[in-house]
XYZ file of C-alpha atoms in Angstrom:
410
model
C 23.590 -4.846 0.131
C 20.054 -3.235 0.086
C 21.811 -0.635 2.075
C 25.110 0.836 1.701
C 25.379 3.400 4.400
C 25.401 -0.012 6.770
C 27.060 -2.588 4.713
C 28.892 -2.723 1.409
C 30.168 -6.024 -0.422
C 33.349 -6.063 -2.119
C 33.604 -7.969 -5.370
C 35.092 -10.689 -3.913
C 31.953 -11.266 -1.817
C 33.331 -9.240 1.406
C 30.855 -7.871 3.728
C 32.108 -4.877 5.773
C 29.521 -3.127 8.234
C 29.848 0.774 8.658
C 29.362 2.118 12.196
C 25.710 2.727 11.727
C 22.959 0.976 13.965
C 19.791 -0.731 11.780
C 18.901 -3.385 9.657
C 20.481 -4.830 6.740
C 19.840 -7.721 3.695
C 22.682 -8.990 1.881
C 21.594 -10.630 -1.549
C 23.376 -13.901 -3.116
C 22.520 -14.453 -6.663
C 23.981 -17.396 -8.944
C 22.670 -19.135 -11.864
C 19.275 -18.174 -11.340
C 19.398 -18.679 -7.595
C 18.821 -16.166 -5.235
C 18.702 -16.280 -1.076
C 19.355 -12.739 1.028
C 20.700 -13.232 4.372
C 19.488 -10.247 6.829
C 21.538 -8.515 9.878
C 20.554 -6.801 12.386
C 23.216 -4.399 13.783
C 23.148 -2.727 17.011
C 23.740 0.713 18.717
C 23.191 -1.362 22.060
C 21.942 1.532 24.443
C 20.851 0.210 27.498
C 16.824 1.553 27.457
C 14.996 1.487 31.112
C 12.332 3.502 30.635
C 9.814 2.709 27.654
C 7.001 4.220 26.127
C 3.719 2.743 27.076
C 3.045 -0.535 24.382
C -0.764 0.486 23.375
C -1.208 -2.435 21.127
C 0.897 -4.787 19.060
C 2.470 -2.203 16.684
C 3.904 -0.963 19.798
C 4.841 -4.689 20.594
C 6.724 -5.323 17.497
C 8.155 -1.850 17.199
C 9.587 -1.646 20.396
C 10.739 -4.976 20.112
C 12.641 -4.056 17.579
C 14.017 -0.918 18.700
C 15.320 -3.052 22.165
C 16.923 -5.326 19.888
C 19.014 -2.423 18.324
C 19.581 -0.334 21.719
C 18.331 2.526 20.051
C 15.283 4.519 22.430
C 12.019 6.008 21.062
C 11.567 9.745 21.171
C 9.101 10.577 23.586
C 5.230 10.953 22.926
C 4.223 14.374 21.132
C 1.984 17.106 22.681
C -1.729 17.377 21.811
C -1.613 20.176 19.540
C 0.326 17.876 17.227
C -0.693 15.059 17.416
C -4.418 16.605 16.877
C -2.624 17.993 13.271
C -0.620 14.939 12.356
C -3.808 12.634 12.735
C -6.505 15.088 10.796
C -3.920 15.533 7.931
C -3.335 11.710 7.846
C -6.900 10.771 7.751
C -8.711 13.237 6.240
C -6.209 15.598 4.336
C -6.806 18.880 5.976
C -5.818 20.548 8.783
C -8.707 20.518 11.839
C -10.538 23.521 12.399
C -9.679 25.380 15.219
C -12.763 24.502 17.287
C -11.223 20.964 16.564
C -7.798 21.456 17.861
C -9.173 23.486 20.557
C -11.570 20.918 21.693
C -9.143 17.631 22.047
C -6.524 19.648 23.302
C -8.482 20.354 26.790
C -10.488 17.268 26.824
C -9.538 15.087 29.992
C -11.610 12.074 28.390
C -9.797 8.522 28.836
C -10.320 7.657 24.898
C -10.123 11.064 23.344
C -7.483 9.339 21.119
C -9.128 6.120 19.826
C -12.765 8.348 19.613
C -11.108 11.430 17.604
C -9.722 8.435 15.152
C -13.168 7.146 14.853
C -14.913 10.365 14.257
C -12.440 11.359 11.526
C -12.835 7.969 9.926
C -16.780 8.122 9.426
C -16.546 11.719 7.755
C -16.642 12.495 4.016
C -13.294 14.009 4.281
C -12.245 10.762 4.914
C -13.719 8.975 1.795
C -12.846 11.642 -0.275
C -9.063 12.398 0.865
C -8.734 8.413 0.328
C -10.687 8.359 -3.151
C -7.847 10.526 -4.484
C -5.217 8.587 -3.043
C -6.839 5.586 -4.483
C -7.585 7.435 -7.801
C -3.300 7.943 -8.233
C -2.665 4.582 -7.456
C -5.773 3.595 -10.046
C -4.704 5.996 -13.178
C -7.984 7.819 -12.642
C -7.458 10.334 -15.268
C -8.846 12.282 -17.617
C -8.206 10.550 -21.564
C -6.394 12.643 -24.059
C -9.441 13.782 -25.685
C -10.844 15.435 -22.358
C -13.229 13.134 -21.684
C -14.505 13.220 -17.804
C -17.518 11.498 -17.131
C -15.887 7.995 -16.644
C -13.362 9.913 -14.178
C -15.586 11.665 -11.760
C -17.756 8.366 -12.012
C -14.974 5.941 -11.065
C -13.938 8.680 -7.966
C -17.548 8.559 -7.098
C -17.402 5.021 -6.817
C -14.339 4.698 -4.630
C -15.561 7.735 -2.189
C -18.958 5.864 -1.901
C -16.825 2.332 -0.955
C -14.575 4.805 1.822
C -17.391 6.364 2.886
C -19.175 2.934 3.579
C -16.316 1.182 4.778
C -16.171 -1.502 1.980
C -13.921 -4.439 2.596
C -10.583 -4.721 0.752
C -10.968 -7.658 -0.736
C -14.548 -6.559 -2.025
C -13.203 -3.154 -3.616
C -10.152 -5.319 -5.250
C -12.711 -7.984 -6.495
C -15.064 -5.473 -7.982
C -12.439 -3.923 -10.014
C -10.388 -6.995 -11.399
C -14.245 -8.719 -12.658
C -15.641 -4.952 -13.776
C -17.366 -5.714 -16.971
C -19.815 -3.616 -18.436
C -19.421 0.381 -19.508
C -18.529 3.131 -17.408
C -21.592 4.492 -17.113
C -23.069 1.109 -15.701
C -19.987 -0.062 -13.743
C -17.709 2.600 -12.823
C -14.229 0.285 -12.279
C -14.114 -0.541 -15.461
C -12.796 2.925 -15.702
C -9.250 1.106 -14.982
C -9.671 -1.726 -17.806
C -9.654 1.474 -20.434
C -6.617 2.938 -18.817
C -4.839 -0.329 -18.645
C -5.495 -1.743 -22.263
C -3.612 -4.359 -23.159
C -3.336 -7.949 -21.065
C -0.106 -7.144 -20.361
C -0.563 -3.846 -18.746
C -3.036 -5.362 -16.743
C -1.434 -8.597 -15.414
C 1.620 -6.334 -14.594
C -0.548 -3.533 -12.823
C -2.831 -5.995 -10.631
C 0.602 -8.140 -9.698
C 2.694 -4.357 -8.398
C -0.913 -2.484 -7.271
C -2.668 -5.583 -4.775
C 0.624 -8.173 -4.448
C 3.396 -6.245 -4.504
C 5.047 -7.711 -7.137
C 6.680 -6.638 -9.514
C 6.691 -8.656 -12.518
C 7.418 -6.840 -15.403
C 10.930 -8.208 -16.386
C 9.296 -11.902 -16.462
C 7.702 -10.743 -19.354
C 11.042 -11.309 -21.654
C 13.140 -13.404 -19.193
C 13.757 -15.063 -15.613
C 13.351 -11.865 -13.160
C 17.220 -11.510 -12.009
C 16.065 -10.624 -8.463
C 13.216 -13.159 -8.018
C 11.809 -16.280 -9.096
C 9.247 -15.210 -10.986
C 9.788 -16.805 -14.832
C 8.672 -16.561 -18.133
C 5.974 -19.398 -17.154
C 4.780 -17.822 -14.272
C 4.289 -14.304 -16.101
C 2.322 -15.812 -18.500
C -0.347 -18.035 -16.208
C -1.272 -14.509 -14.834
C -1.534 -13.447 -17.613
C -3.954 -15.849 -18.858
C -6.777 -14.636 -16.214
C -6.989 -11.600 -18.659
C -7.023 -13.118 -22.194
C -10.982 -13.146 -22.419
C -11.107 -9.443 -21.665
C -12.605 -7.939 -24.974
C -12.989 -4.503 -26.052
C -15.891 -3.531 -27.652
C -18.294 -0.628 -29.086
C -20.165 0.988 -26.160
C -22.780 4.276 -26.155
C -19.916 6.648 -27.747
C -16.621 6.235 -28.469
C -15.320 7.320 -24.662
C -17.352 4.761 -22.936
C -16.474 1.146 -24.568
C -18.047 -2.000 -22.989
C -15.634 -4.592 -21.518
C -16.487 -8.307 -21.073
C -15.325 -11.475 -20.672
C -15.891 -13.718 -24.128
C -16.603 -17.345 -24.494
C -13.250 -19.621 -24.795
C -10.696 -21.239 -22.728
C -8.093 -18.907 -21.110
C -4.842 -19.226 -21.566
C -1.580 -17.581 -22.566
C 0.872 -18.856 -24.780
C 4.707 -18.910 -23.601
C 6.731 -16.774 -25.823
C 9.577 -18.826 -26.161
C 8.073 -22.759 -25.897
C 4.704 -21.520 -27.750
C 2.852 -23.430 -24.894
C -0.526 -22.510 -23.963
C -0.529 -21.807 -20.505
C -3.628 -21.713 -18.271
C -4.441 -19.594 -15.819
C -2.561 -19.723 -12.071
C -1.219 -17.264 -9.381
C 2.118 -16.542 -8.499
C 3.239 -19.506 -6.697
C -0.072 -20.988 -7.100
C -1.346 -24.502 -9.060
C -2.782 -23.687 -12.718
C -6.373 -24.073 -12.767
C -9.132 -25.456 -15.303
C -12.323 -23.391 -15.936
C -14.987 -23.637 -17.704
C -15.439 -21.931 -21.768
C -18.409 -19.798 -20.248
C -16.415 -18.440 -16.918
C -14.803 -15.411 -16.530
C -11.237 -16.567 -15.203
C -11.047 -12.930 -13.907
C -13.578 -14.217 -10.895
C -10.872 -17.448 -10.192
C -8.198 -14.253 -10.064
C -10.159 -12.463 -7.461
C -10.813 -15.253 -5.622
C -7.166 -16.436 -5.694
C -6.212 -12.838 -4.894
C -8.436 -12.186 -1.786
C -8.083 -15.568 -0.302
C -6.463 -15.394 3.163
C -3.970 -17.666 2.812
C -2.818 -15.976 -0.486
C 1.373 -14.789 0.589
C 0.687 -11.370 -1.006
C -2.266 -9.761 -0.729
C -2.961 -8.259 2.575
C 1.242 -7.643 3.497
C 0.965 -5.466 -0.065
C -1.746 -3.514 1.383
C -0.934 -2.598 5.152
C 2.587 -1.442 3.472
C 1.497 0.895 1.604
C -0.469 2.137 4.280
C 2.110 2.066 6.553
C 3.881 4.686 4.308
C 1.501 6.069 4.097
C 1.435 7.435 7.937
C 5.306 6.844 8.129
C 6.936 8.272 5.314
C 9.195 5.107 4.874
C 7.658 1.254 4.288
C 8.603 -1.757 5.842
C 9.053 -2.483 2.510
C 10.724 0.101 0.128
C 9.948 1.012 -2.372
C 6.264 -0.169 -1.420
C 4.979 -1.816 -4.058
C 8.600 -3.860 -4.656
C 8.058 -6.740 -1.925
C 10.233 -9.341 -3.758
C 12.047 -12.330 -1.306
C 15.320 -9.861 -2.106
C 14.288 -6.785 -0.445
C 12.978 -7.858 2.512
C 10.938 -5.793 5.011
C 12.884 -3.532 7.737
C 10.479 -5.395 10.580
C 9.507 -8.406 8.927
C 7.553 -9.537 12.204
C 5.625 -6.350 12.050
C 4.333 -6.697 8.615
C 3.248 -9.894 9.558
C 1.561 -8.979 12.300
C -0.696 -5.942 10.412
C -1.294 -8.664 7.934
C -2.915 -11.028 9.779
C -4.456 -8.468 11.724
C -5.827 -7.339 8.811
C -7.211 -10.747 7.630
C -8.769 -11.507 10.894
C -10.472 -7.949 10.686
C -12.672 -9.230 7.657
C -10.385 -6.770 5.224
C -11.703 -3.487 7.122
C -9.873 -1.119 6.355
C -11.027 1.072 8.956
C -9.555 -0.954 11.373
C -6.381 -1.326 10.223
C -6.045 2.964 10.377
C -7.410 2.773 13.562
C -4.954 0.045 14.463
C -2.228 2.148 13.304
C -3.050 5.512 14.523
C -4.125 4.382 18.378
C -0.446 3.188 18.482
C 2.384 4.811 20.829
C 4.643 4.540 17.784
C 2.473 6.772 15.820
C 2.268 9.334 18.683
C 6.204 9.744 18.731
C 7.721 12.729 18.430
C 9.255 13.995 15.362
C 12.134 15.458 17.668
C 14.751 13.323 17.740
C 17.361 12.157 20.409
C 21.074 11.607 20.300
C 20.512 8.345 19.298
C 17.349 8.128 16.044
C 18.318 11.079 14.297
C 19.034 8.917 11.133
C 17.178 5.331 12.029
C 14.906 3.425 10.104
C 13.236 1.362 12.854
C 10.412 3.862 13.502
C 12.330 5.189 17.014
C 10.525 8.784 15.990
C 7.732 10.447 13.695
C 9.089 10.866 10.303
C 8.178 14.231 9.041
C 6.796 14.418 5.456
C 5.894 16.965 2.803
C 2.485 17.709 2.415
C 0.655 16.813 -0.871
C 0.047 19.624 -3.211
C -3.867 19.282 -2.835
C -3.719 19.124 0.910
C -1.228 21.943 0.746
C -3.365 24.285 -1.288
C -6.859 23.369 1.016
C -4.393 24.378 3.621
C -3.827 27.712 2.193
C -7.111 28.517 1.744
C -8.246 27.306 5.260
C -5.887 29.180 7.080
C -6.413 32.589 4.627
C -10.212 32.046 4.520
C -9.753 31.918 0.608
C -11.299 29.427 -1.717
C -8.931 28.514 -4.961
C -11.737 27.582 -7.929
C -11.075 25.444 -10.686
C-alpha cells in the first residue's frame, strides 16, 4: 500500500481498508513484474452546494472530491488570498498599498489581472531563478569560486523574466557546450561530472524518473533495466572535459565518435534511446545530446510535461499529485491521475509557457480555498482545502525585514 493510514496488506496478500476517506494504490510485484491496482474510497457526503468551477482544475478537482463525498472549504477572503498569491509568485509579501488596493477593488478580473501583473515583475524571475537554482545545484564550488554561479542565476532570471518556453530552457541546458563565461548552463555539466550523474539527474529533474537503481540491476519498483539505464546514458558519452580560461571555468563539448554505452554485465555497446523509446543512429560529428533534447521536449514524450506541472503543483499545494515529486514511477501513481493529465496537455497545447500554466493554476477556485477546514477535509489529500506551508528561509527573512523596515546584508 502507498498508504497505510487507508489500507494495509497482510503478508498473505490481504487488503484491509481503515475508516479513512481518499485514494489508495496497492502494488503487486513478482518476478520482475509489477501492476498497482488503485481505490478510491469514499466518505460519501451528499454535497448540494459547490464552489463555482473557474476552469478545468476546478473540473477535475471537484470531480474528484464528488466522487469521495467529501465538500471543499469555502473560498478565502481577499486579504488572503492577496498574501497567499504574492508569496507564491513572487516570494514576498505585497506591500501594503498592494493589499490595500485589491482588497477594495470591485473590478470583474481583479483576480486573473493581479496574477498577470505579478507574473511580468522581476520578483517573479528572480523568486523562480532560486527555485530553479536548488533544483539545478547552482552553487558555489569548494574553492569559492562565484562567477559561474551568479552567471548561471543570471541566465535563468533573464529566461523567467522573458517568459522562455520549457522545453527551450530544458534544451539549452542538456546541449550547453562551451565555458561558463560564454554559456552560462553549462554551469550544471561542472556540478554534475560524471555521465552517470548526469543521465540520473536529467531522468529525476525533467521526467520524473528515477533511475538510479538501474544502474546495478532491474529497478524493483519499475521497469526500467540495466539496458534501458545505459541507452540514456549513451546521449552523454561524448561530453568531454577540457582546459578552459582558468581552472574554475573548464570548456565542455561534445567530441567526434559514435555514442554509446556499454552494458555492464553483457559488455554490449548500447546506443543512444529514451526511456521507453527506439535506440537511435547518429552521425560521428552530432552531438547525441541535441537527439536527447529533442526526444525530451517532444509532445508526445510520456514524461516530460506531467514531471513539470507536478512539481509545480507542489509547489502552490504543499502536497503533489505525485509524491514525492520527482518519483512518478507506474507504482506510485498520482492522487488525481485525470488532473495531471489534464495540466499536462494543457501545458503542451500552451507552447510550454510557463506563465500560463501559473496562471492556470492560480485563477482556479481550488487555489482560492480556504485553509480552514470543515468536519469533513481536516486530514484529506484530494485538495478539498488550502494546504498551509512553511515559508522558505529566504522569503522568511525578506519578510522580516519588510515588515521591520530593516535590510539584512550579506
Amino acid at each position: 500500500s502507498n498508504n497505510t493510514d487507508l489500507a494495509d496488506v497482510s503478508v498473505r496478500g490481504l487488503v484491509s481498508l481503515t475508516e479513512r476517506p481518499g485514494d489508495v494504490a496497492i502494488m503487486t510485484r513478482f518476478q520482475g513484474q509489477v501492476a498497482v491496482f488503485r481505490a478510491t474510497v469514499p466518505l460519501g457526503v451528499s454535497i448540494e452546494a459547490w464552489p463555482k468551477s473557474r476552469n478545468v482544475v476546478d473540473e477535475l478537482v471537484f470531480s474528484k472530491l464528488n466522487a469521495l463525498g467529501i465538500p471543499p472549504s469555502p473560498e478565502c477572503d481577499d486579504a488572503t488570498f492577496i498574501r497567499r498569491v504574492t508569496l507564491d509568485l513572487c516570494g514576498r509579501l505585497p506591500t501594503i498599498a498592494e493589499a490595500q488596493a485589491f482588497v477594495q477593488s470591485t473590478a470583474e478580473d481583479k483576480y486573473e489581472s493581479t496574477v498577470d501583473r505579478l507574473l511580468t515583475t522581476v520578483d517573479h524571475a528572480e523568486f523562480f531563478a532560486k527555485k530553479w537554482s536548488t533544483i539545478l545545484r547552482n552553487r558555489r564550488d569548494s574553492a569559492g569560486y562565484q562567477a559561474g554561479t551568479f552567471a548561471f542565476y543570471d541566465w535563468l532570471r533573464d529566461g523567467f523574466y522573458d517568459n522562455k518556453p520549457y522545453d527551450q530552457m530544458v534544451s539549452e541546458l542538456l546541449t550547453a557546450s562551451g565555458s561558463v563565461d560564454s554559456n552560462p548552463p553549462v554551469t550544471w555539466l561542472r556540478e554534475v561530472a560524471s555521465t552517470e550523474s548526469r543521465v540520473e539527474d536529467a531522468a529525476q529533474l525533467f521526467l520524473g524518473q528515477r533511475i538510479q537503481c538501474a544502474r546495478c540491476h532491474h529497478h524493483p519498483f519499475e521497469k526500467w533495466s540495466q539496458a534501458d539505464y545505459f541507452h540514456m546514458a549513451a546521449f552523454f558519452s561524448k561530453v568531454t572535459r577540457g582546459e578552459g580560461e582558468t581552472p574554475e571555468q573548464p570548456r565542455f563539448v561534445s567530441r567526434s565518435g559514435v555514442a554509446t554505452a556499454k552494458h555492464p554485465k553483457t559488455g554490449e555497446a548500447l546506443a543512444p534511446a529514451g526511456l521507453g523509446a527506439e535506440p537511435v543512429t547518429l552521425a560521428a560529428t552530432a552531438d547525441p545530446r541535441d537527439e536527447l533534447a529533442r526526444w525530451m521536449t517532444d509532445e508526445n514524450n510520456p514524461f516530460f510535461a506531467r514531471a513539470l506541472v507536478n512539481r509545480y503543483w507542489k509547489h502552490f499545494f504543499a502536497v503533489g499529485l505525485v509524491e514525492p515529486e520527482d518519483d512518478m514511477r507506474v507504482t506510485n501513481p498520482a492522487s488525481n491521475p485525470e488532473l495531471l493529465d489534464g495540466l499536462a496537455e494543457s501545458f503542451v497545447d500552451s507552447g510550454y509557457d510557463m506563465r500560463s500554466l501559473l496562471k492556470l493554476i492560480c485563477t482556479s477556485t481550488t487555489y482560492r480555498l480556504s485553509s480552514d477546514a470543515n468536519e469533513y477535509n481536516l486530514s484529506n489529500q484530494s485538495y478539498a482545502r488550502y494546504y498551509p506551508k512553511r515559508l522558505q528561509a529566504e522569503v522568511l527573512l525578506d519578510a522580516v525585514d519588510q515588515v521591520l523596515q530593516t535590510h539584512t546584508a550579506f
